[in-house]
CSV table of N, CA, C and O in Angstrom, one decimal:
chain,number,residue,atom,x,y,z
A,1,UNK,N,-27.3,30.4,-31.9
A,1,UNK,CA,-26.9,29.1,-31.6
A,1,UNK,C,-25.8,29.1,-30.5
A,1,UNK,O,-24.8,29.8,-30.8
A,2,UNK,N,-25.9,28.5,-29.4
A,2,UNK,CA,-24.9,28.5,-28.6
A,2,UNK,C,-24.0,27.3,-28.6
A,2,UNK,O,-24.4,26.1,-28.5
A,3,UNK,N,-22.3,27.9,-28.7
A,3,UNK,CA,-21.5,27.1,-29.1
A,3,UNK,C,-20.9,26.7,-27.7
A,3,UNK,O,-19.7,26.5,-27.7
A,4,UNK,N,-21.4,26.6,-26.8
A,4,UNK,CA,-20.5,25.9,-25.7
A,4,UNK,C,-20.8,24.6,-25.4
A,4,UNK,O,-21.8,24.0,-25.5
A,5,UNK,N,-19.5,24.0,-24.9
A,5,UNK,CA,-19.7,22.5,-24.6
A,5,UNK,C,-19.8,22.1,-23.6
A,5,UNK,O,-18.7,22.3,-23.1
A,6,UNK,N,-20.5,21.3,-22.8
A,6,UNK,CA,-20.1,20.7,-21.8
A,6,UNK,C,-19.6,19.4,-21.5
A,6,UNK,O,-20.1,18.4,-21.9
A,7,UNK,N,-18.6,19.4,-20.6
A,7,UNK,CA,-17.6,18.2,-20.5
A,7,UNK,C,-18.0,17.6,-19.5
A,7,UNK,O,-18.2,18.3,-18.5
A,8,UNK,N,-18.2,16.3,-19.5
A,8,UNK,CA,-18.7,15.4,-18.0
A,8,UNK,C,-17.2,15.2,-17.4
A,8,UNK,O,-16.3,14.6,-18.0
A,9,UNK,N,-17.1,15.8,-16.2
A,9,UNK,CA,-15.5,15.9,-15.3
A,9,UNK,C,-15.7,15.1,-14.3
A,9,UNK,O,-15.0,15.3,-13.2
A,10,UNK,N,-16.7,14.0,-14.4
A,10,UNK,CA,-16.8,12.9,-13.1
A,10,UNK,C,-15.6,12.1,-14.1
A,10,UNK,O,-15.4,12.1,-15.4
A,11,UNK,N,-14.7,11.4,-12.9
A,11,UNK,CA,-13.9,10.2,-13.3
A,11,UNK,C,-14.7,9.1,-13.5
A,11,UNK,O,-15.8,8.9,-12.9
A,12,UNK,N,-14.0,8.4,-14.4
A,12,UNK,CA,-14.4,6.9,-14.6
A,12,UNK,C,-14.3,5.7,-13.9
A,12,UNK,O,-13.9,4.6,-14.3
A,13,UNK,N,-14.9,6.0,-12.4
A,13,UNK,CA,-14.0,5.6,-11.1
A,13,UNK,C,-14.2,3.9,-11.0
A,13,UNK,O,-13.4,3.2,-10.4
A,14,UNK,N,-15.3,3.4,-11.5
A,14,UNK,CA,-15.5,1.9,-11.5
A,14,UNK,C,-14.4,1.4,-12.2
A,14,UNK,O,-13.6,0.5,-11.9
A,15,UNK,N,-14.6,2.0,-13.5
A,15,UNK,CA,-13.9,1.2,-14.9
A,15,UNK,C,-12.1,1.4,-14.5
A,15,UNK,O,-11.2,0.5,-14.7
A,16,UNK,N,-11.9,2.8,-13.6
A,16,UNK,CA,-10.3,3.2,-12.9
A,16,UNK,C,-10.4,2.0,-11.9
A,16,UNK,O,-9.6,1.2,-12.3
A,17,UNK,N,-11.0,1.6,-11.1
A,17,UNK,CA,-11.3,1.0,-10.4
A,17,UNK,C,-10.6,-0.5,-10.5
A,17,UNK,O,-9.6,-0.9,-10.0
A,18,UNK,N,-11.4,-1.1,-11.4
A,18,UNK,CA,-11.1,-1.9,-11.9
A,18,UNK,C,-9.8,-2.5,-12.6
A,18,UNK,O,-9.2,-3.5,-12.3
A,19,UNK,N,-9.6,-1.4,-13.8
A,19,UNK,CA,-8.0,-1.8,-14.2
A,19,UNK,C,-6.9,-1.5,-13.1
A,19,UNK,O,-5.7,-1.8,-13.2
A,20,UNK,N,-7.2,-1.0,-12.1
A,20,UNK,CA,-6.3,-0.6,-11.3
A,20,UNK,C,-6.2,-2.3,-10.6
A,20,UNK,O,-5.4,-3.2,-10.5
A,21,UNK,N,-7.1,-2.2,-10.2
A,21,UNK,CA,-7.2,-4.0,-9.4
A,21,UNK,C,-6.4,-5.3,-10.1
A,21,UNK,O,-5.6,-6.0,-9.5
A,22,UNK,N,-6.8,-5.3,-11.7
A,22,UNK,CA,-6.3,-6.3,-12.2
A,22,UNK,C,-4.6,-6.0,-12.4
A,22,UNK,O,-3.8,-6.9,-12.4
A,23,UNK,N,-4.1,-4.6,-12.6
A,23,UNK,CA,-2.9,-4.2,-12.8
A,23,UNK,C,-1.9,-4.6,-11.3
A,23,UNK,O,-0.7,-4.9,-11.3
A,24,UNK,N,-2.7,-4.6,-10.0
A,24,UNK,CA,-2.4,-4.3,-9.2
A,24,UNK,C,-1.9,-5.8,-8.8
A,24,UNK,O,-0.8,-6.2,-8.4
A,25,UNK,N,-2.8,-6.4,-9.0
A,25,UNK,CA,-3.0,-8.6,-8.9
A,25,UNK,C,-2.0,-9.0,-9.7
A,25,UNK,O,-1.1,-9.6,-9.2
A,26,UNK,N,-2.1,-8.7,-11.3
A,26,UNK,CA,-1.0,-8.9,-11.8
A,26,UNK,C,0.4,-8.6,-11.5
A,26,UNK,O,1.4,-9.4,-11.4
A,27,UNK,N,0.5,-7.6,-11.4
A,27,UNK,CA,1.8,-7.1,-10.6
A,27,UNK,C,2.5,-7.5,-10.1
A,27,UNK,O,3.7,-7.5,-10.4
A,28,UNK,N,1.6,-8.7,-8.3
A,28,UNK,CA,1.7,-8.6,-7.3
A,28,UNK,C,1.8,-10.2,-7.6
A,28,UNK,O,2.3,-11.0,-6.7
A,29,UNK,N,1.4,-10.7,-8.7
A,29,UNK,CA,1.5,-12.1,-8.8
A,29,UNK,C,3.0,-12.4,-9.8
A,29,UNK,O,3.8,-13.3,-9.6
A,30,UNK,N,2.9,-11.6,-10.5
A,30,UNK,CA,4.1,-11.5,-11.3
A,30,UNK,C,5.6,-11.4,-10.1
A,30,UNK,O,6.8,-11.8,-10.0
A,31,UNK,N,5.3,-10.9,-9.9
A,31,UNK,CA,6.9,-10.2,-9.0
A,31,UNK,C,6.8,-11.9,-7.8
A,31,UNK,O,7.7,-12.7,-7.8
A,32,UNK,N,5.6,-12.0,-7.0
A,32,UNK,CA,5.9,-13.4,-6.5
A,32,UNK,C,6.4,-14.2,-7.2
A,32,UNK,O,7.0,-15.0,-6.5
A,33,UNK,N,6.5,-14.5,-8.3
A,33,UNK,CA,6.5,-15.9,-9.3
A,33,UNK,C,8.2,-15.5,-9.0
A,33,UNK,O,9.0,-16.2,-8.4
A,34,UNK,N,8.2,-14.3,-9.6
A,34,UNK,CA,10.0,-13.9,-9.6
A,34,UNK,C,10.6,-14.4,-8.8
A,34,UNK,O,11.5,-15.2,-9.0
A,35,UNK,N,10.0,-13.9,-7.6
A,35,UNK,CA,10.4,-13.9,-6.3
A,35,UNK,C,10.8,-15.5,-5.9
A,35,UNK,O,11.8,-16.0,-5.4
A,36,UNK,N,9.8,-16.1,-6.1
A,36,UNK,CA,9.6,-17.6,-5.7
A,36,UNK,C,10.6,-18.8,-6.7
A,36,UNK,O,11.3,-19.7,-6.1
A,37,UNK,N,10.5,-18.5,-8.0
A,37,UNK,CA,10.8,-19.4,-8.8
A,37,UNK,C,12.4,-18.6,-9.4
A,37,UNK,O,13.1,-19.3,-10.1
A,38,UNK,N,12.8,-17.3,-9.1
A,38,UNK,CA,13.4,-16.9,-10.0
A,38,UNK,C,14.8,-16.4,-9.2
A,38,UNK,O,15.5,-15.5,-9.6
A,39,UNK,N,15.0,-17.1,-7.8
A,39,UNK,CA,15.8,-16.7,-7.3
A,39,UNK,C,16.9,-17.7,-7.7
A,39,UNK,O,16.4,-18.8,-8.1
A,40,UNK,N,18.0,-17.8,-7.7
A,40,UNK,CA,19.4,-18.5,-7.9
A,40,UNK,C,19.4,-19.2,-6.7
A,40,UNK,O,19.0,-18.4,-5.8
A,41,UNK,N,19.6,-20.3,-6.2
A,41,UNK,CA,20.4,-20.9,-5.2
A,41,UNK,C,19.0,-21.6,-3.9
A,41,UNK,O,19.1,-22.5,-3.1
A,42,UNK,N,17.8,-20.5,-4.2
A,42,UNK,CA,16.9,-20.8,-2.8
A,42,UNK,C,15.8,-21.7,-3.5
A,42,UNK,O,15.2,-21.5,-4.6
A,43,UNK,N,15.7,-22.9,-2.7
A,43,UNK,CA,14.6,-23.4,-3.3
A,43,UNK,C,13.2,-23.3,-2.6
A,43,UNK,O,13.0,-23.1,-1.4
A,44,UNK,N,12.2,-23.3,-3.8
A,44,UNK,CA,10.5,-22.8,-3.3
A,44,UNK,C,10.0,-23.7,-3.8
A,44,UNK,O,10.6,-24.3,-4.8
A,45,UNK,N,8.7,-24.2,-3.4
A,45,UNK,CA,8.3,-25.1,-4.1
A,45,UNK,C,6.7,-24.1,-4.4
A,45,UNK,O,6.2,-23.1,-4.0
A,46,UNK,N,6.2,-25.1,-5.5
A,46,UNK,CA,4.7,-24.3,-6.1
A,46,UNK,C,3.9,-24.0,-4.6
A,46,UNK,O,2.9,-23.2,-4.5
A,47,UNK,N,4.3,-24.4,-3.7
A,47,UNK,CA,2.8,-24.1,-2.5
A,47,UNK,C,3.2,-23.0,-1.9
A,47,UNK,O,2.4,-22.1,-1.5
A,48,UNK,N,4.8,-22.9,-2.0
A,48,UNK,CA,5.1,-21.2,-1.2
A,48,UNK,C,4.2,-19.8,-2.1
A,48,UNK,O,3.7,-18.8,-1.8
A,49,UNK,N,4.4,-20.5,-3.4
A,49,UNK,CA,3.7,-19.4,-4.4
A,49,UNK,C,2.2,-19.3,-4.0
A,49,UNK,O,1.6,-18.3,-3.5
A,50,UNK,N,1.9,-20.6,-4.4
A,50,UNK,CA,0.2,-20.5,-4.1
A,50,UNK,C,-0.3,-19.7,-2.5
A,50,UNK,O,-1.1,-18.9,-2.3
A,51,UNK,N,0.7,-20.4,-1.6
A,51,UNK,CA,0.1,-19.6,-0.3
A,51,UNK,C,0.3,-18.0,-0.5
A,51,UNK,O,-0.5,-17.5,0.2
A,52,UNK,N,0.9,-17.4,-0.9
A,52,UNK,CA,1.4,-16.1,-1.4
A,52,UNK,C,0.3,-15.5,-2.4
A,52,UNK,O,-0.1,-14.3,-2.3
A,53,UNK,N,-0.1,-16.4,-3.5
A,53,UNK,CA,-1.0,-16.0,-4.0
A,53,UNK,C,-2.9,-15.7,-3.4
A,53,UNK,O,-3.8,-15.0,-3.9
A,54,UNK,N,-2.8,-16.5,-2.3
A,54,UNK,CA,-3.9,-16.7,-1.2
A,54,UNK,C,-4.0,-15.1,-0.9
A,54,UNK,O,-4.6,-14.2,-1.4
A,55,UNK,N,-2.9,-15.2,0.1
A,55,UNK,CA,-2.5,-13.1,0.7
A,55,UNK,C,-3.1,-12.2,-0.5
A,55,UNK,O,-4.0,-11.3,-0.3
A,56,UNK,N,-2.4,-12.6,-1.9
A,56,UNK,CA,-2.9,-11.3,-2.5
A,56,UNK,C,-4.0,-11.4,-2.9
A,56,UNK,O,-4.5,-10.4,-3.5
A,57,UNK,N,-4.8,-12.6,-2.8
A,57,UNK,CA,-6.0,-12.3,-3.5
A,57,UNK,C,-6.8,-12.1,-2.4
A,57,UNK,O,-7.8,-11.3,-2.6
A,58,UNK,N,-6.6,-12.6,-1.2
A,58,UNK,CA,-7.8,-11.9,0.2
A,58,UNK,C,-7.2,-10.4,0.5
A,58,UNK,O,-7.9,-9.7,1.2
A,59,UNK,N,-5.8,-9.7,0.2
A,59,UNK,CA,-5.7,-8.3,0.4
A,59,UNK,C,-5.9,-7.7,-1.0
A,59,UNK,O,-5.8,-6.5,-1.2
A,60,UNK,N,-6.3,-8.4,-1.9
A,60,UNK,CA,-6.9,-7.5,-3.4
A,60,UNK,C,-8.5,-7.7,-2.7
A,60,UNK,O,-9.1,-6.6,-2.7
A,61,UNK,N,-9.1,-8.5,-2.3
A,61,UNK,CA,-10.4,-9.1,-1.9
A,61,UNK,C,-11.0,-7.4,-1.1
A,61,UNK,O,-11.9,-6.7,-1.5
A,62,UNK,N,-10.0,-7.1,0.1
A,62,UNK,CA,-10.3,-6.3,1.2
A,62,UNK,C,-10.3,-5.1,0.6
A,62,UNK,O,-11.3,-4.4,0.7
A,63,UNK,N,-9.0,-4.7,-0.5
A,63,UNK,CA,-9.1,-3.5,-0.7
A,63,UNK,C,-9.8,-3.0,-1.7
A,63,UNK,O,-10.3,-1.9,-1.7
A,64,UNK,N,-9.9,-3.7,-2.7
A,64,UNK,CA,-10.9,-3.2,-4.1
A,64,UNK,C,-12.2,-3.9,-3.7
A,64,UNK,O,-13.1,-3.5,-4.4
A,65,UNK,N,-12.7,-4.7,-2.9
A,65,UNK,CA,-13.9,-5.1,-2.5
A,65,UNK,C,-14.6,-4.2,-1.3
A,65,UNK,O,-15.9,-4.1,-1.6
A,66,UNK,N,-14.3,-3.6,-0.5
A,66,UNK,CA,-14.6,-2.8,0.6
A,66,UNK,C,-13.7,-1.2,0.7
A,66,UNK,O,-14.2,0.0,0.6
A,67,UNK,N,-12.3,-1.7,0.8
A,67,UNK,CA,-12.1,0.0,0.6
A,67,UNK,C,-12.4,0.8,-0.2
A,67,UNK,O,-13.2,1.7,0.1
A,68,UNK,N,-11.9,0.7,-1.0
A,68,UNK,CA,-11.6,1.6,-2.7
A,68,UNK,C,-13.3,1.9,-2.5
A,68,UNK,O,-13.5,3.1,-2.4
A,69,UNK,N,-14.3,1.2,-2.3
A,69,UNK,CA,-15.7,1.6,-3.4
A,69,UNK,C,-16.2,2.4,-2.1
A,69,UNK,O,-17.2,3.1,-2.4
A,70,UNK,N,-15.6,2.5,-0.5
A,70,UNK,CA,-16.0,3.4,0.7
A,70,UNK,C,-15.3,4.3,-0.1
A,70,UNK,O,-16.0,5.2,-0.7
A,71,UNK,N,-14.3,4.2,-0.1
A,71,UNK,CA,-13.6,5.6,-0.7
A,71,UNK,C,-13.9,6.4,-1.9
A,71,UNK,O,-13.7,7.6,-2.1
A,72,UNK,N,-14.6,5.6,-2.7
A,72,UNK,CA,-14.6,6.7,-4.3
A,72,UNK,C,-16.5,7.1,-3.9
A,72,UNK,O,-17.2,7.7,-4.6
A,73,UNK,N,-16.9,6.5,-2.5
A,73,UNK,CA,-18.5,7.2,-2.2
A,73,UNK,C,-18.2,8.4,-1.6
A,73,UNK,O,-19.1,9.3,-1.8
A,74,UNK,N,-17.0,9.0,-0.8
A,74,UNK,CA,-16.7,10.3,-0.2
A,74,UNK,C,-16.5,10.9,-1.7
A,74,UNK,O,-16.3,10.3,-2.8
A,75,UNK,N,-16.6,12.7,-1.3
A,75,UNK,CA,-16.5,13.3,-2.2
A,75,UNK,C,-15.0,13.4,-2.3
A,75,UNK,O,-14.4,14.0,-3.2
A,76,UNK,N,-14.4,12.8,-1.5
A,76,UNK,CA,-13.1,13.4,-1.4
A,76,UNK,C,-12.4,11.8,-1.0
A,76,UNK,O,-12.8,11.2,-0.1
A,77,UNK,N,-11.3,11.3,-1.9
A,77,UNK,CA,-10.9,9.9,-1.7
A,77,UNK,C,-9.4,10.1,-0.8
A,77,UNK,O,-8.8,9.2,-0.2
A,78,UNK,N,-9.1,11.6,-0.9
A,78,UNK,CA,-7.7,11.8,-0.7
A,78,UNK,C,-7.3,10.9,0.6
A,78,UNK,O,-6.3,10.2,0.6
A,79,UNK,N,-8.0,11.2,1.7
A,79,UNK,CA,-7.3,10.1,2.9
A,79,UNK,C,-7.5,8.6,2.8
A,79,UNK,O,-7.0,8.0,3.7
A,80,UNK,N,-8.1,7.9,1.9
A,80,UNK,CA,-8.3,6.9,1.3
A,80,UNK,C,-6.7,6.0,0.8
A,80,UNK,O,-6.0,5.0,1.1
A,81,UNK,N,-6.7,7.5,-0.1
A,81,UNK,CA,-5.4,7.1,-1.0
A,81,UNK,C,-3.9,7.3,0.1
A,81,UNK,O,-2.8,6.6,0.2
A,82,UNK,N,-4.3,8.2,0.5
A,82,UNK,CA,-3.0,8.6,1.9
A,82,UNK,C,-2.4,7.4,2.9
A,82,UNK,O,-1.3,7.1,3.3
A,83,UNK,N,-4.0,6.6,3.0
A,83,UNK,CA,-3.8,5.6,4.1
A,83,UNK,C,-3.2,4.3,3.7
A,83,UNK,O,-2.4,3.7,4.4
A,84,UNK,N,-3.7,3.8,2.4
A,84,UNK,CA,-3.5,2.7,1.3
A,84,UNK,C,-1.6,3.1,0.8
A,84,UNK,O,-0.8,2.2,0.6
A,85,UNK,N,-1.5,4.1,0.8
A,85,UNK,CA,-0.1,4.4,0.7
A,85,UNK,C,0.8,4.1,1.2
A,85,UNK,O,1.8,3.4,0.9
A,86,UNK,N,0.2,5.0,2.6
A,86,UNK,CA,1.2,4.5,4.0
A,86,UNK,C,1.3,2.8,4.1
A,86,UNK,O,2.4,2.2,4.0
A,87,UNK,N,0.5,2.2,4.3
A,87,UNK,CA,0.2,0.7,4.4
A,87,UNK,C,1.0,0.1,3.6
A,87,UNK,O,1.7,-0.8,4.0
A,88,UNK,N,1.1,0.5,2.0
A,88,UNK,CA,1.7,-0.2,0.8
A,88,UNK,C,3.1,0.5,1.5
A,88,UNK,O,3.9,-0.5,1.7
A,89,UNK,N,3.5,1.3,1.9
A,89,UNK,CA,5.3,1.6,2.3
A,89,UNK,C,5.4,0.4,3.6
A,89,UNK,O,6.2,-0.5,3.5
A,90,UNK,N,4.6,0.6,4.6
A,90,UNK,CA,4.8,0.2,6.0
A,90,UNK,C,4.9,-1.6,5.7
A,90,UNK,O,5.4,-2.4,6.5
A,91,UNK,N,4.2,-1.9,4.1
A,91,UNK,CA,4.4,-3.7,3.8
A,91,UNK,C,5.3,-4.3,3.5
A,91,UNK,O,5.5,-5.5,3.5
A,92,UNK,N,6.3,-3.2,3.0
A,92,UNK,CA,7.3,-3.3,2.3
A,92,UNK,C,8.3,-4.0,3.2
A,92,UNK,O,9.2,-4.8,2.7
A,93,UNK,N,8.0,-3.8,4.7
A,93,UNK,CA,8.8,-5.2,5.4
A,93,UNK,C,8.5,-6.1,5.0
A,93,UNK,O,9.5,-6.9,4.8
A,94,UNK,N,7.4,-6.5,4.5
A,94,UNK,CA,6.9,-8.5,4.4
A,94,UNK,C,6.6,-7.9,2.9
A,94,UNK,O,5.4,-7.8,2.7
A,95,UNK,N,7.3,-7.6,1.9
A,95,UNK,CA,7.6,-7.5,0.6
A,95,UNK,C,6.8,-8.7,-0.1
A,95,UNK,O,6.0,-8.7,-1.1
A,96,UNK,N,7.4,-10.2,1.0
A,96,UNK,CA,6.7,-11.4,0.0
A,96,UNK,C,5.5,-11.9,0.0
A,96,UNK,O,5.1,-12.9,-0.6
A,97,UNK,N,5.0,-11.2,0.8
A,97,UNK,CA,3.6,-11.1,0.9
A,97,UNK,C,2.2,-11.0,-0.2
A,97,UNK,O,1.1,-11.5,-0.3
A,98,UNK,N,3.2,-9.7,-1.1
A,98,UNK,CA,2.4,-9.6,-1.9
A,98,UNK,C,1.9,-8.3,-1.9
A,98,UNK,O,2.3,-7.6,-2.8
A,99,UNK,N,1.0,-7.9,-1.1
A,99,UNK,CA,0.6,-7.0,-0.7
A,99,UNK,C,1.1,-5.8,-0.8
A,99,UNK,O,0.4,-5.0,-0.1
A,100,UNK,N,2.5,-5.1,-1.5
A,100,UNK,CA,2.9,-3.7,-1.8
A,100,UNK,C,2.0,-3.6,-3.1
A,100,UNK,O,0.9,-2.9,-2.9
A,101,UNK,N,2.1,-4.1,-4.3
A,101,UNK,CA,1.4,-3.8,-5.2
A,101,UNK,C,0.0,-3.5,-5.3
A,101,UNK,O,-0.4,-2.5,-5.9
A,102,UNK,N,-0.7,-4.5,-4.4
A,102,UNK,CA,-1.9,-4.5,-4.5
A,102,UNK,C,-2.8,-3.2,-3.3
A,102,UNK,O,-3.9,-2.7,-3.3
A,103,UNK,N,-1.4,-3.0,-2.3
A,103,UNK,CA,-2.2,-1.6,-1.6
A,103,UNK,C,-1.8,-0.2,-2.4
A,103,UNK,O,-2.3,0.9,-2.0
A,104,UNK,N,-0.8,-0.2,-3.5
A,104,UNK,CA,-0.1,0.7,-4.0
A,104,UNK,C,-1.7,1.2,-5.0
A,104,UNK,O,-2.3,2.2,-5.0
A,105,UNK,N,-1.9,-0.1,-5.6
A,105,UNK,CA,-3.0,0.1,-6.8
A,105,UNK,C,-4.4,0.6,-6.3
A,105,UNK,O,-5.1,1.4,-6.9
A,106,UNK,N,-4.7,0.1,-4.9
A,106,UNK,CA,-5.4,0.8,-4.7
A,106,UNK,C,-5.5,2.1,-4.4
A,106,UNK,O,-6.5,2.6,-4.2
């Protein structure tokens, strides 16, 4: 009887995929709310949020809709994730945007 096992060593890249997206939205919606409603002294009204919420859902849209699933088809996602990085640092100017979290997650 042969006792060896074999391990399926494909990632779970849809299901990664996915909680990464919702983690990434939430995040990215959370920290706006902060941002918007939770500052001392500056006033925001609900539309600054909602337009902010717009951004992250057409840059959650682009990136887990089109990038991410180009990327997890190469055998290799690494410049994928390299580029999505750089972009989540280089957003970090327009912070209120929304969009660090949601390029980070991808």
């Amino acid at each position: 009887m042969d006792s060896t096992t074999t391990i399926d060593a494909r990632p779970a890249t849809r299901s990664t995929a996915l909680v990464c997206a919702v983690l990434g939205v939430a995040l990215a919606a959370a920290l706006a709310a902060w941002g918007t409603f939770g500052e001392a002294g500056v006033e925001h009204s609900l539309t600054d949020y909602l337009v902010v919420l717009g951004i992250i859902g057409v840059g959650a849209a682009i990136v887990f809709g089109w990038i991410v699933p180009r990327g997890l088809r190469k055998e290799s996602a690494g410049g994928t994730a390299v580029a999505l990085s750089v972009l989540a640092v280089l957003s970090i100017a327009v912070f209120w945007s929304g969009l660090p979290p949601v390029l980070a997650a991808g």
